mmCIF file of C-alpha atoms in Angstrom:
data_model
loop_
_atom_site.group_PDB
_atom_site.id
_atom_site.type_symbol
_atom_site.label_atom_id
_atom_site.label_comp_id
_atom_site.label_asym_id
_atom_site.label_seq_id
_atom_site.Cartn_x
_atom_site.Cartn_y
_atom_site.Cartn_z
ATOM 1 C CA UNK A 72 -4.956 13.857 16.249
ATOM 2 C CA UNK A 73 -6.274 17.195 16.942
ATOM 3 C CA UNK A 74 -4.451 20.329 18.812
ATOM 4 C CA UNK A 75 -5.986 19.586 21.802
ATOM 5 C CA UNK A 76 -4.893 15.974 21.941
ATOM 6 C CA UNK A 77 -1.529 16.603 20.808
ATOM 7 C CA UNK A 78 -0.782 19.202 23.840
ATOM 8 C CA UNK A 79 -2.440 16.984 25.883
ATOM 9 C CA UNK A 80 -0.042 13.924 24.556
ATOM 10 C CA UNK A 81 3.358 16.150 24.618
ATOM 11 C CA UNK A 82 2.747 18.336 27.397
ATOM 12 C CA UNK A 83 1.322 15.082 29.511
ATOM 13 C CA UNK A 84 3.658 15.374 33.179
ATOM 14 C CA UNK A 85 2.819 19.116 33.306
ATOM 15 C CA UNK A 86 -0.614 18.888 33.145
ATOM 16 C CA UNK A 87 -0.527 15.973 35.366
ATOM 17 C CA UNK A 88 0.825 18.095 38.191
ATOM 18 C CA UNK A 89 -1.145 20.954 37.510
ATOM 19 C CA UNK A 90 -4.103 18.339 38.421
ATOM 20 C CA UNK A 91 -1.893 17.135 41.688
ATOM 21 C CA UNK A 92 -2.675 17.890 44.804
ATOM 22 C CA UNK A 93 -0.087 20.593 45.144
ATOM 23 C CA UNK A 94 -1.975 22.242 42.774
ATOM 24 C CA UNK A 95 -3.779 25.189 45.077
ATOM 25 C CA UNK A 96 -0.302 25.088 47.340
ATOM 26 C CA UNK A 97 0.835 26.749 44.478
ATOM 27 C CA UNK A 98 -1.811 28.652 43.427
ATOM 28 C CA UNK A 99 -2.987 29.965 46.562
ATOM 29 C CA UNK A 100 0.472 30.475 48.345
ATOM 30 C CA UNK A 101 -0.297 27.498 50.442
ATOM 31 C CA UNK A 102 -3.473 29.419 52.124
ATOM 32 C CA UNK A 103 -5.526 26.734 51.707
ATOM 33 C CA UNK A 104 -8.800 28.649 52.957
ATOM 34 C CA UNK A 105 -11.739 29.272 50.844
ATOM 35 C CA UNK A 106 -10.932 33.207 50.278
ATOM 36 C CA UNK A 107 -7.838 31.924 49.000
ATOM 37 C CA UNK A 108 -8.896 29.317 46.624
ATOM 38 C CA UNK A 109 -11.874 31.526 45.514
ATOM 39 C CA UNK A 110 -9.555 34.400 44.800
ATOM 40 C CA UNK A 111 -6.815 32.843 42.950
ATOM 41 C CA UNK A 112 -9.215 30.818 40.583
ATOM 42 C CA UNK A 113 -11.495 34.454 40.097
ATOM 43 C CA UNK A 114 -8.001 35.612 39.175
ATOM 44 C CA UNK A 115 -7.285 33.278 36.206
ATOM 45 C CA UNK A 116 -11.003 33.701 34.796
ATOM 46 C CA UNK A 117 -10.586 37.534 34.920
ATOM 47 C CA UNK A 118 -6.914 37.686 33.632
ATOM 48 C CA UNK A 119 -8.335 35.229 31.296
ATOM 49 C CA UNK A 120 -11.250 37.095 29.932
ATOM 50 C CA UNK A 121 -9.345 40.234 29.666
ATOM 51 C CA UNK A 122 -6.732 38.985 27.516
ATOM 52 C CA UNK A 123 -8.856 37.429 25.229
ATOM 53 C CA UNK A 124 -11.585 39.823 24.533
ATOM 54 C CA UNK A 125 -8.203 42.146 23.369
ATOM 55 C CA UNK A 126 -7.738 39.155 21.295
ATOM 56 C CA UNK A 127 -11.021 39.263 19.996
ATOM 57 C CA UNK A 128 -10.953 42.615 18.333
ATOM 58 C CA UNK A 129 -7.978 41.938 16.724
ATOM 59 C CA UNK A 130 -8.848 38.658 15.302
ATOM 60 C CA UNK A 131 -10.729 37.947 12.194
ATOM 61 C CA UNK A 132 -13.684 35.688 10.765
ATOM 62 C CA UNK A 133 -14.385 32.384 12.762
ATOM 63 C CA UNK A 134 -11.742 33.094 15.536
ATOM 64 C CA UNK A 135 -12.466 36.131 16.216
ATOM 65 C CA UNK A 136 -16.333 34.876 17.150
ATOM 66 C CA UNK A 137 -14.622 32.315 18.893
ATOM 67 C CA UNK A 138 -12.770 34.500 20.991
ATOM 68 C CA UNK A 139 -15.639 37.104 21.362
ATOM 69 C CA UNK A 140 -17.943 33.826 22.876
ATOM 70 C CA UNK A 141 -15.030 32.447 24.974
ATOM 71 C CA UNK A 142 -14.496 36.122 27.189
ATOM 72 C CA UNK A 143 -18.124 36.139 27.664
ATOM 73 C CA UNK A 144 -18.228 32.728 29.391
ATOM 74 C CA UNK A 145 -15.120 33.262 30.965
ATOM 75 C CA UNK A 146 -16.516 36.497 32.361
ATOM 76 C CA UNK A 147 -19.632 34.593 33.406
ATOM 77 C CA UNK A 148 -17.725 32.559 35.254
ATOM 78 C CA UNK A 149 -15.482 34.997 36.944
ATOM 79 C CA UNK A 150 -18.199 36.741 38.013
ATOM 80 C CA UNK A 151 -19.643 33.402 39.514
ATOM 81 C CA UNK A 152 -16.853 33.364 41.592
ATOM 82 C CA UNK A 153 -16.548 36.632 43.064
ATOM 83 C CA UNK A 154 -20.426 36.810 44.097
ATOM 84 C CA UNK A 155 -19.427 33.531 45.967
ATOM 85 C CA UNK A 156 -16.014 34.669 47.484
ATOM 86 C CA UNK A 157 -18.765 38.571 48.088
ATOM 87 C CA UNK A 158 -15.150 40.514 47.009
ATOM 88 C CA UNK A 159 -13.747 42.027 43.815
ATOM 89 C CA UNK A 160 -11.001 39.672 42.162
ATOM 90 C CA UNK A 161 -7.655 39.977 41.694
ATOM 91 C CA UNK A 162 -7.175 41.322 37.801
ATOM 92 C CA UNK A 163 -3.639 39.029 37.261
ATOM 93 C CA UNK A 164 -3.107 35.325 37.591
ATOM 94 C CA UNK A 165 0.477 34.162 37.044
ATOM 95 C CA UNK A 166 -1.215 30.563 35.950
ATOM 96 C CA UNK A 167 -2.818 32.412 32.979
ATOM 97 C CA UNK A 168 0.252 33.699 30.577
ATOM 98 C CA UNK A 169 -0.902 34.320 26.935
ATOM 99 C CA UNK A 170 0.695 35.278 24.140
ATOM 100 C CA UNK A 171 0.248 34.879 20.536
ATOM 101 C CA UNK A 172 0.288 37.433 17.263
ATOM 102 C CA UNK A 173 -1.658 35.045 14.794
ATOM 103 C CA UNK A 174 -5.264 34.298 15.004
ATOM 104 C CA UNK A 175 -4.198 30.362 14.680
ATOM 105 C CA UNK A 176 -1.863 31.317 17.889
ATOM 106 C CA UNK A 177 -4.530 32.531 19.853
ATOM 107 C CA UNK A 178 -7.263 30.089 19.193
ATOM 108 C CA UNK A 179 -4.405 27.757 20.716
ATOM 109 C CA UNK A 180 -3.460 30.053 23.348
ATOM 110 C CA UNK A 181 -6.757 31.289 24.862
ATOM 111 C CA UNK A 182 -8.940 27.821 23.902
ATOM 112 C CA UNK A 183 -6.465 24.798 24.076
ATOM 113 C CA UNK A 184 -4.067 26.208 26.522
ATOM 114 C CA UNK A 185 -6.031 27.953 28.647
ATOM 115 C CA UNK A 186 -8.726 25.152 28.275
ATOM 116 C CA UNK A 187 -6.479 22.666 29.799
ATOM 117 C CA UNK A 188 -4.852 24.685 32.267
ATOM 118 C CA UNK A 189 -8.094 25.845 33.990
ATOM 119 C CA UNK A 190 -9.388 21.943 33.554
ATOM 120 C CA UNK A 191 -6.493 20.437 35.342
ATOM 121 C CA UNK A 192 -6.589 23.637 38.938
ATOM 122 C CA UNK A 193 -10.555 23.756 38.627
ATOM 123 C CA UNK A 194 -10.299 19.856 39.092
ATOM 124 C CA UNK A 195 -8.099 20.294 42.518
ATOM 125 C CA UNK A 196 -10.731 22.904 43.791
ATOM 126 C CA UNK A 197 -13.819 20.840 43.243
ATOM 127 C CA UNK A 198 -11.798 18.558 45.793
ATOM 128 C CA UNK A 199 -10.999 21.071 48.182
ATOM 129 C CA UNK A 200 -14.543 22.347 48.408
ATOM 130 C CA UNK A 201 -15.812 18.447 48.546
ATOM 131 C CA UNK A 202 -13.245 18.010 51.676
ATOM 132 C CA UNK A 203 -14.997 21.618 52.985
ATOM 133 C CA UNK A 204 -17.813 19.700 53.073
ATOM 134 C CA UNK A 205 -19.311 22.714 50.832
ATOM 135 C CA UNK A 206 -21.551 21.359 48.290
ATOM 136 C CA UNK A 207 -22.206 24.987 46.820
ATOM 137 C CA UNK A 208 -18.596 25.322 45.680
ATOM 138 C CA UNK A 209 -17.792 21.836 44.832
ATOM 139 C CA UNK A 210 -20.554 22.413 42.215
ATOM 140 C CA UNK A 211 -19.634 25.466 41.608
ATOM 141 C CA UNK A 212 -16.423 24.573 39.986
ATOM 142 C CA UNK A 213 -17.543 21.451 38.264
ATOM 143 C CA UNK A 214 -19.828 23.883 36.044
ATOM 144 C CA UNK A 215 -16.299 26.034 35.793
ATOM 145 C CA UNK A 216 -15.025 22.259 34.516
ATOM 146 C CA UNK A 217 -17.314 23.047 31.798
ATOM 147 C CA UNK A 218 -16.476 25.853 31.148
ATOM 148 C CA UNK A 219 -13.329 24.753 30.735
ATOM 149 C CA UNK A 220 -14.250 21.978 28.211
ATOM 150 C CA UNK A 221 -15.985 24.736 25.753
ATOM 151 C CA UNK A 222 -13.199 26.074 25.127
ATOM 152 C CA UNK A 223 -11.991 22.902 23.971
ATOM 153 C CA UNK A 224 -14.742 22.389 21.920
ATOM 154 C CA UNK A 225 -14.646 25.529 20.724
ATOM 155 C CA UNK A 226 -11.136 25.128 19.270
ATOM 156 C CA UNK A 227 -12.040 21.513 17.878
ATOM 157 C CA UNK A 228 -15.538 23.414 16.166
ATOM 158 C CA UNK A 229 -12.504 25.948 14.385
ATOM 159 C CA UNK A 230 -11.343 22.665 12.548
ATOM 160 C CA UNK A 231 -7.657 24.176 12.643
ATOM 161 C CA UNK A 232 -4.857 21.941 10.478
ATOM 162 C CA UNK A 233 -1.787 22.168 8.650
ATOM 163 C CA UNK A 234 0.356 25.379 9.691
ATOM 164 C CA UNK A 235 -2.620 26.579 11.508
ATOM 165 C CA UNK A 236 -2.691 23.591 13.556
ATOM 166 C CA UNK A 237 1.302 23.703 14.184
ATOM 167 C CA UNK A 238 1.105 27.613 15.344
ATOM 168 C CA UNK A 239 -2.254 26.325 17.600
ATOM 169 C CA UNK A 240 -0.280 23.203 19.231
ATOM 170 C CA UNK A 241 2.827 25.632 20.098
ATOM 171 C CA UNK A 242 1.044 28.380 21.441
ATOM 172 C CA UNK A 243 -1.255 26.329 23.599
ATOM 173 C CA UNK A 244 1.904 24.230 24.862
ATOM 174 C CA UNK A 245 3.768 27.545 25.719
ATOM 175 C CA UNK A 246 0.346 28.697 27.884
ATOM 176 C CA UNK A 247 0.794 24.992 29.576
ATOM 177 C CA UNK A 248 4.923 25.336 30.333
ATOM 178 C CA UNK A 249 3.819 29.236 31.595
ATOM 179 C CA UNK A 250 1.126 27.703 34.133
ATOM 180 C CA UNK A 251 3.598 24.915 35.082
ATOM 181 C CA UNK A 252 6.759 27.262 35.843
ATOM 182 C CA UNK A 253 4.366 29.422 37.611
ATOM 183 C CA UNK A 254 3.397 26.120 39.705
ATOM 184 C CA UNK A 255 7.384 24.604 39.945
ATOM 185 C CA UNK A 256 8.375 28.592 41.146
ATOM 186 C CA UNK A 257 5.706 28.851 44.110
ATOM 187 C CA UNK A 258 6.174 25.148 45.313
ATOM 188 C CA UNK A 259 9.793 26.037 45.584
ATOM 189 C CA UNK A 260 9.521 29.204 46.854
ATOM 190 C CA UNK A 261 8.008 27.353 49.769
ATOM 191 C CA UNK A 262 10.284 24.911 50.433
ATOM 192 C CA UNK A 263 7.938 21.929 48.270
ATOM 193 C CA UNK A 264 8.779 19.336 46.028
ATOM 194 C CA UNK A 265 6.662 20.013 42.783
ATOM 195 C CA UNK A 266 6.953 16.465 41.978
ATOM 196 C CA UNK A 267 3.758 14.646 43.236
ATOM 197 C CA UNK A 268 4.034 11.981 46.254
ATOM 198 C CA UNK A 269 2.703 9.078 43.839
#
């Protein structure tokens, strides 16, 4: 079982809910409008991309590239989003907390962590902008979906195992538990139940 499966497998209810539909409550403060949504998901790309071109410099051989090729698409992307939402983004996402001090850490952090995170909101805005009846958007963030799955396969490509993979699986669970927290503190800031209605 690779890293990604294995955060996937133990970190399975969090991610679940981070796919609910109380998803962009949380991440947009309950302002379900498009600025909102457009705003808050720019945010997380940008905080994203920042974070792990730092990473980058610091990081050696294969992760380091890794790294390097993952800020540029992630930078892509967030700049995607601002020409749609025509505004500069927010620079700081509490959905995107990373931290790691090995190179195995951060190839777990910033591709498996962040990877699944970004799969599991980018999934709830497709929706939104399919219920907006905006086709533009919708698409818009099932190319971000992709973006999101590089960085999954970029972190498969790495081939991490043994210790490596161990230091990968915990610091890409820790990036999950940071997004979730972030998601279980807004909903009940509200007044929400961060459990789904199933």
């Amino acid at each position: 079982m690779d890293v990604t499966e294995r955060v996937r497998e133990s970190h399975a209810t969090a991610l679940d809910r981070l796919g609910s539909e109380k998803s962009l409550l949380a991440l947009t403060e309950a302002r379900l409008e498009t600025p909102a949504v457009l705003s808050a998901a720019g945010a997380a790309l940008a905080s994203a991309r920042a974070t792990l071109s730092d990473w980058a410099a610091d990081a050696g051989g294969s992760v380091a590239d890794a790294l390097a090729a993952a800020a540029e698409d992630l930078g892509a992307a967030a700049d995607r989003v601002a020409e749609s939402l025509d505004a500069a983004l927010p620079g700081d996402s509490p959905f995107v907390s990373l931290a790691a001090d090995t190179d195995a850490g951060r190839a777990g952090a910033g591709l498996v962590g962040l990877g699944l995170v970004l799969d599991r909101v980018f999934l709830q805005c497709v929706s939104f902008f399919v219920n907006e009846a905006d086709t533009a958007r919708a698409d818009l963030f099932r190319d971000l979906r992709g973006v999101a799955d590089d960085l999954l396969d970029t972190a498969a490509d790495l081939g991490l195992d043994g210790e490596a993979a161990e230091e990968a699986a915990g610091a890409a669970g820790a990036v999950v538990d940071a997004a979730y927290d972030a998601y279980v503190d807004r909903l009940e800031a509200m007044g929400f139940d961060p459990k789904p209605i199933c």
